[in-house]
């Protein structure tokens, strides 16, 4: 892993702030900027709206997909750039049992729950707790007992921070206050390193450090198995074009990878993504055990920034996470957070161009 600055370790040690969101909290746009590297965000869904980075000729491009207007996010079904939760990804049959109690959740994808339900963390207004333009922004949200069917009050926090040169760190925290509850927050940005309006990502080269996946049924609910990727279209252990084997799959990639253990003490390297035209490279490290690799299979002529229309495979999502439906699979790493415990999810992106 690259050398990490003292500033990053201070970022990790920032305390989880206990703050109740105010009713009628205003929605705003905020920018983090350091040199040519900038990130725009909104407190609606703690969402990333843009990431601008230079290519190998110094040309600046926005490399994430987003809507033209904040108003469009109120009807968003693709989760552009949002923090999703209380439990990201899918929960089968919209239910689980915990400590002898059966919890029935709000189903929003057939009979299953996706990304926290009909009004998950991506569909609420977060409070801006701290903001320094050339440093960081922290959003907080207080999720109440019974929200979308989940047990217990939960205090959530996400901090976006610029560190060193062209690095973006994201820290997601949550603390259960009075009941044990599953927590699995994820960052759902859609990446296209050639530029958000450049077309598809099938020629991007991907290296994904996951030797296994969690296979799914026809509703994308894990079966509970852990299967090796070797010899399958899911094998990206060596760099290759995303589109090289995509036609061997029914619709594209939408699967959780079991990330390989890291030799580093704190974070594991998850992904290297490259675009040969712009020369841009994205590297991603995390402390999470899984990563959802999604090739925007369900984008269907979605109108985005600058009037550009996003189509199928216009971007890739690289969502570090706990395993999907872990609450219903005891062999998966637990996502249950008990009262007084703190959930911590860290991501570090490094952008370069050559």
Coordinates of C-alpha atoms in Angstrom, one line a residue:
X1 CA 0.0 0.0 0.0
X2 CA 1.3 3.5 -0.7
X3 CA 2.7 5.6 2.1
X4 CA -0.1 7.1 4.1
X5 CA 0.2 10.5 5.7
X6 CA -0.2 11.5 9.3
X7 CA -3.2 13.5 8.1
X8 CA -4.9 10.2 7.1
X9 CA -4.4 8.6 10.5
X10 CA -5.9 11.7 12.1
X11 CA -8.9 11.3 9.7
X12 CA -9.4 7.7 11.0
X13 CA -9.3 8.9 14.5
X14 CA -11.9 11.6 14.1
X15 CA -14.7 10.8 16.6
X16 CA -18.1 9.7 15.5
X17 CA -20.2 12.8 16.1
X18 CA -23.6 12.3 17.8
X19 CA -25.9 14.7 16.2
X20 CA -29.6 14.5 15.4
X21 CA -30.6 15.7 11.9
X22 CA -32.9 18.7 12.0
X23 CA -36.3 18.6 10.4
X24 CA -36.4 20.5 7.1
X25 CA -32.6 20.4 6.8
X26 CA -31.5 22.4 3.7
X27 CA -30.0 20.5 0.8
X28 CA -26.7 22.1 -0.5
X29 CA -23.7 21.5 -2.7
X30 CA -20.2 21.4 -1.3
X31 CA -16.8 21.3 -3.0
X32 CA -13.6 19.8 -1.8
X33 CA -10.6 21.0 -3.8
X34 CA -6.9 20.7 -3.7
X35 CA -5.0 21.8 -6.9
X36 CA -6.5 20.2 -10.0
X37 CA -8.3 17.6 -7.9
X38 CA -11.9 18.4 -6.8
X39 CA -14.9 16.6 -5.5
X40 CA -18.5 18.0 -5.3
X41 CA -21.0 16.5 -2.9
X42 CA -24.5 17.1 -1.5
X43 CA -25.9 16.3 1.9
X44 CA -28.9 14.6 0.1
X45 CA -27.8 11.0 0.5
X46 CA -24.3 12.1 1.4
X47 CA -23.8 11.9 -2.4
X48 CA -20.8 12.4 -4.6
X49 CA -21.8 14.6 -7.6
X50 CA -18.5 14.9 -9.4
X51 CA -14.8 13.9 -9.2
X52 CA -12.5 16.0 -11.5
X53 CA -9.0 14.6 -12.1
X54 CA -6.4 15.3 -14.8
X55 CA -5.5 12.8 -17.6
X56 CA -2.0 12.1 -18.9
X57 CA -2.0 15.4 -20.8
X58 CA -3.3 17.4 -17.8
X59 CA -6.8 17.7 -19.3
X60 CA -9.4 17.8 -16.6
X61 CA -12.5 15.6 -16.8
X62 CA -15.4 14.6 -14.5
X63 CA -15.2 10.8 -14.0
X64 CA -18.4 10.1 -12.2
X65 CA -22.0 9.8 -13.4
X66 CA -24.6 12.1 -11.8
X67 CA -27.9 13.9 -12.5
X68 CA -28.0 17.4 -13.9
X69 CA -30.2 18.7 -11.0
X70 CA -30.5 17.9 -7.3
X71 CA -34.3 17.6 -7.9
X72 CA -33.6 14.4 -10.0
X73 CA -32.2 12.6 -6.9
X74 CA -35.6 12.5 -5.3
X75 CA -36.7 10.0 -7.9
X76 CA -33.3 8.2 -8.2
X77 CA -33.5 4.5 -8.7
X78 CA -29.8 4.0 -9.6
X79 CA -28.2 5.4 -6.5
X80 CA -25.8 7.7 -8.3
X81 CA -22.9 8.5 -5.9
X82 CA -24.9 7.9 -2.7
X83 CA -24.2 6.3 0.6
X84 CA -26.5 3.3 0.8
X85 CA -27.8 1.7 4.0
X86 CA -28.7 0.9 6.7
X87 CA -27.8 -2.4 5.0
X88 CA -26.4 -2.0 1.5
X89 CA -27.1 -4.6 -1.2
X90 CA -29.8 -7.2 -0.9
X91 CA -31.6 -9.0 2.0
X92 CA -33.6 -12.0 0.8
X93 CA -37.4 -12.0 1.4
X94 CA -37.0 -8.6 3.2
X95 CA -36.5 -10.3 6.5
X96 CA -34.0 -11.7 9.0
X97 CA -33.9 -13.0 12.6
X98 CA -31.7 -11.5 15.3
X99 CA -31.6 -12.5 19.0
X100 CA -34.7 -14.6 18.6
X101 CA -36.8 -11.7 17.0
X102 CA -38.0 -11.9 13.4
X103 CA -37.7 -8.5 11.6
X104 CA -39.8 -7.8 8.5
X105 CA -38.3 -5.0 6.3
X106 CA -39.7 -2.8 3.6
X107 CA -39.3 -4.7 0.3
X108 CA -38.4 -2.5 -2.7
X109 CA -37.0 -5.0 -5.2
X110 CA -39.7 -7.6 -5.7
X111 CA -40.0 -9.4 -2.4
X112 CA -36.5 -8.4 -1.4
X113 CA -34.9 -5.4 0.3
X114 CA -32.2 -3.4 -1.7
X115 CA -29.9 -0.8 -0.3
X116 CA -31.9 -0.2 2.9
X117 CA -35.5 -0.2 1.6
X118 CA -37.8 2.4 0.0
X119 CA -36.2 5.2 1.9
X120 CA -32.7 4.2 2.8
X121 CA -29.7 6.4 3.7
X122 CA -29.5 7.5 0.0
X123 CA -32.9 9.2 0.3
X124 CA -32.5 11.3 3.4
X125 CA -31.0 14.7 4.1
X126 CA -27.8 14.4 6.2
X127 CA -26.5 17.1 8.5
X128 CA -23.3 18.9 7.6
X129 CA -21.3 18.7 10.8
X130 CA -17.9 19.8 9.6
X131 CA -16.6 21.3 6.3
X132 CA -13.2 22.7 5.3
X133 CA -12.9 23.1 1.5
X134 CA -9.3 22.0 1.1
X135 CA -9.6 19.2 3.7
X136 CA -12.8 17.3 4.4
X137 CA -16.6 17.3 4.9
X138 CA -18.5 15.2 7.5
X139 CA -22.2 14.3 7.2
X140 CA -24.2 12.8 10.0
X141 CA -27.6 11.1 10.1
X142 CA -29.6 9.7 13.0
X143 CA -31.6 6.6 11.9
X144 CA -34.5 5.8 14.2
X145 CA -35.6 2.5 15.6
X146 CA -38.0 0.8 13.2
X147 CA -36.9 2.8 10.2
X148 CA -37.6 0.6 7.1
X149 CA -38.0 -2.2 9.6
X150 CA -34.5 -2.2 11.1
X151 CA -34.1 -2.5 14.9
X152 CA -32.7 0.2 17.1
X153 CA -31.5 3.8 16.9
X154 CA -28.4 4.2 14.9
X155 CA -26.1 7.3 14.6
X156 CA -24.3 7.4 11.3
X157 CA -21.4 9.5 10.0
X158 CA -19.5 9.7 6.7
X159 CA -16.4 11.8 6.1
X160 CA -14.9 12.5 2.7
X161 CA -11.3 13.8 2.9
X162 CA -8.6 14.8 0.5
X163 CA -5.2 13.5 1.4
X164 CA -1.8 13.9 -0.1
X165 CA -1.9 14.2 -4.0
X166 CA -5.1 13.1 -5.8
X167 CA -6.3 10.8 -3.0
X168 CA -9.8 10.6 -1.7
X169 CA -10.5 8.9 1.6
X170 CA -14.0 7.9 2.8
X171 CA -14.8 6.9 6.4
X172 CA -18.2 5.5 7.2
X173 CA -19.1 5.0 10.8
X174 CA -22.2 4.0 12.7
X175 CA -23.0 3.3 16.4
X176 CA -25.9 1.3 17.7
X177 CA -27.5 3.0 20.6
X178 CA -30.0 0.6 22.2
X179 CA -30.5 -2.5 20.1
X180 CA -28.3 -4.9 18.1
X181 CA -28.7 -4.2 14.4
X182 CA -27.1 -5.2 11.1
X183 CA -25.1 -2.4 9.4
X184 CA -23.5 -2.4 6.0
X185 CA -22.9 1.0 4.5
X186 CA -21.6 1.3 0.9
X187 CA -20.5 4.1 -1.4
X188 CA -22.3 3.8 -4.8
X189 CA -20.4 6.0 -7.2
X190 CA -20.5 5.2 -10.9
X191 CA -17.0 5.5 -12.4
X192 CA -15.9 6.2 -16.0
X193 CA -12.2 7.2 -16.1
X194 CA -12.5 8.5 -19.7
X195 CA -15.1 11.0 -18.5
X196 CA -18.7 10.6 -17.5
X197 CA -19.9 11.5 -21.0
X198 CA -17.5 9.3 -23.0
X199 CA -19.6 6.2 -23.6
X200 CA -19.1 2.7 -22.1
X201 CA -16.4 1.3 -19.9
X202 CA -16.0 -2.0 -21.6
X203 CA -12.4 -1.2 -22.7
X204 CA -11.3 -0.2 -19.2
X205 CA -8.8 -2.6 -17.8
X206 CA -9.7 -4.1 -14.4
X207 CA -7.6 -6.0 -11.8
X208 CA -9.7 -7.1 -8.9
X209 CA -8.0 -8.8 -6.0
X210 CA -10.7 -11.3 -5.1
X211 CA -10.2 -15.1 -5.8
X212 CA -13.7 -16.0 -4.9
X213 CA -17.3 -14.7 -5.3
X214 CA -20.6 -15.3 -3.5
X215 CA -22.8 -16.9 -6.2
X216 CA -26.4 -15.7 -6.4
X217 CA -29.8 -17.0 -7.5
X218 CA -32.0 -15.5 -10.3
X219 CA -33.0 -12.6 -7.9
X220 CA -29.4 -11.8 -7.1
X221 CA -29.7 -13.2 -3.6
X222 CA -26.6 -15.1 -2.4
X223 CA -26.9 -18.9 -2.2
X224 CA -24.5 -19.0 0.7
X225 CA -21.8 -20.6 -1.3
X226 CA -18.3 -19.2 -1.8
X227 CA -16.9 -20.1 -5.2
X228 CA -13.5 -19.6 -6.9
X229 CA -13.3 -17.3 -9.9
X230 CA -10.5 -19.2 -11.7
X231 CA -11.6 -20.3 -15.1
X232 CA -14.8 -18.2 -15.1
X233 CA -15.8 -14.9 -16.6
X234 CA -15.4 -13.4 -13.1
X235 CA -11.6 -13.9 -13.0
X236 CA -9.9 -10.5 -12.9
X237 CA -7.0 -11.5 -10.8
X238 CA -4.8 -10.4 -13.7
X239 CA -5.7 -7.1 -15.5
X240 CA -8.0 -7.5 -18.5
X241 CA -10.7 -5.5 -20.3
X242 CA -14.0 -5.5 -18.6
X243 CA -15.8 -6.3 -21.8
X244 CA -13.5 -9.3 -22.7
X245 CA -15.9 -11.9 -21.2
X246 CA -19.0 -9.9 -20.4
X247 CA -21.0 -11.6 -23.2
X248 CA -20.6 -14.9 -21.3
X249 CA -22.9 -13.5 -18.7
X250 CA -26.7 -12.9 -19.1
X251 CA -26.6 -9.2 -18.4
X252 CA -23.2 -8.1 -17.2
X253 CA -21.4 -8.1 -13.8
X254 CA -23.3 -7.6 -10.6
X255 CA -21.6 -9.8 -8.0
X256 CA -19.9 -9.7 -4.7
X257 CA -16.2 -10.6 -4.6
X258 CA -14.5 -12.0 -1.5
X259 CA -11.4 -9.9 -1.3
X260 CA -8.1 -11.6 -0.7
X261 CA -6.3 -11.1 2.6
X262 CA -3.8 -8.3 2.5
X263 CA -0.2 -8.4 3.8
X264 CA -0.7 -4.8 5.0
X265 CA -1.8 -4.3 8.6
X266 CA -4.8 -2.1 8.1
X267 CA -6.2 -1.9 4.6
X268 CA -6.4 -4.4 1.7
X269 CA -5.9 -3.5 -1.9
X270 CA -9.1 -4.2 -3.7
X271 CA -9.0 -2.9 -7.3
X272 CA -6.9 -1.3 -10.0
X273 CA -8.9 0.3 -12.8
X274 CA -7.2 1.8 -15.9
X275 CA -8.4 3.6 -19.0
X276 CA -5.8 3.5 -21.8
X277 CA -7.2 6.5 -23.7
X278 CA -6.9 9.0 -20.9
X279 CA -4.2 7.2 -19.1
X280 CA -6.1 7.6 -15.8
X281 CA -5.7 4.9 -13.1
X282 CA -7.9 4.4 -10.0
X283 CA -6.6 2.3 -7.2
X284 CA -8.8 1.4 -4.2
X285 CA -8.0 0.1 -0.7
X286 CA -10.5 -0.9 2.0
X287 CA -10.9 -2.6 5.4
X288 CA -14.1 -4.4 4.1
X289 CA -14.2 -8.2 3.2
X290 CA -16.2 -7.8 0.0
X291 CA -16.7 -5.7 -3.1
X292 CA -19.7 -5.5 -5.4
X293 CA -18.6 -5.2 -9.0
X294 CA -21.4 -3.8 -11.1
X295 CA -21.3 -2.7 -14.7
X296 CA -24.3 -0.5 -14.7
X297 CA -26.4 -3.1 -16.4
X298 CA -29.7 -1.4 -15.5
X299 CA -28.9 2.1 -16.8
X300 CA -31.4 2.7 -19.6
X301 CA -31.2 6.1 -21.3
X302 CA -30.8 8.0 -18.0
X303 CA -30.4 11.7 -18.5
X304 CA -27.4 13.0 -16.6
X305 CA -25.0 15.9 -16.4
X306 CA -24.6 18.3 -19.3
X307 CA -27.6 16.7 -20.9
X308 CA -25.7 13.5 -21.6
X309 CA -27.8 10.3 -21.8
X310 CA -26.2 7.4 -19.9
X311 CA -26.8 3.9 -21.3
X312 CA -26.0 0.4 -20.3
X313 CA -22.4 -0.2 -19.2
X314 CA -21.7 3.6 -19.1
X315 CA -19.8 3.1 -15.8
X316 CA -18.6 0.7 -13.2
X317 CA -19.4 0.6 -9.5
X318 CA -16.8 -0.7 -7.1
X319 CA -18.7 -1.0 -3.8
X320 CA -16.6 -2.2 -0.9
X321 CA -18.9 -3.8 1.6
X322 CA -19.9 -6.7 3.9
X323 CA -21.4 -9.7 2.0
X324 CA -24.9 -9.3 0.7
X325 CA -27.7 -11.0 2.7
X326 CA -25.2 -11.8 5.5
X327 CA -28.0 -11.6 8.1
X328 CA -29.4 -14.8 6.6
X329 CA -26.1 -16.7 6.1
X330 CA -24.3 -17.6 9.3
X331 CA -21.1 -18.5 7.3
X332 CA -20.7 -15.0 6.0
X333 CA -18.9 -12.4 8.2
X334 CA -21.3 -10.9 10.6
X335 CA -22.7 -7.3 10.1
X336 CA -24.4 -7.1 13.5
X337 CA -23.4 -4.1 15.6
X338 CA -24.3 -4.3 19.3
X339 CA -25.2 -1.3 21.5
X340 CA -22.1 0.6 22.3
X341 CA -20.2 -0.9 19.4
X342 CA -19.0 1.2 16.4
X343 CA -19.1 0.1 12.8
X344 CA -16.2 1.4 10.7
X345 CA -15.8 1.2 6.9
X346 CA -12.8 2.9 5.2
X347 CA -12.0 3.4 1.5
X348 CA -9.0 5.1 0.0
X349 CA -8.9 6.0 -3.7
X350 CA -5.7 7.1 -5.5
X351 CA -5.9 8.7 -8.9
X352 CA -2.9 8.9 -11.2
X353 CA -2.4 9.3 -15.0
X354 CA 0.4 8.0 -17.2

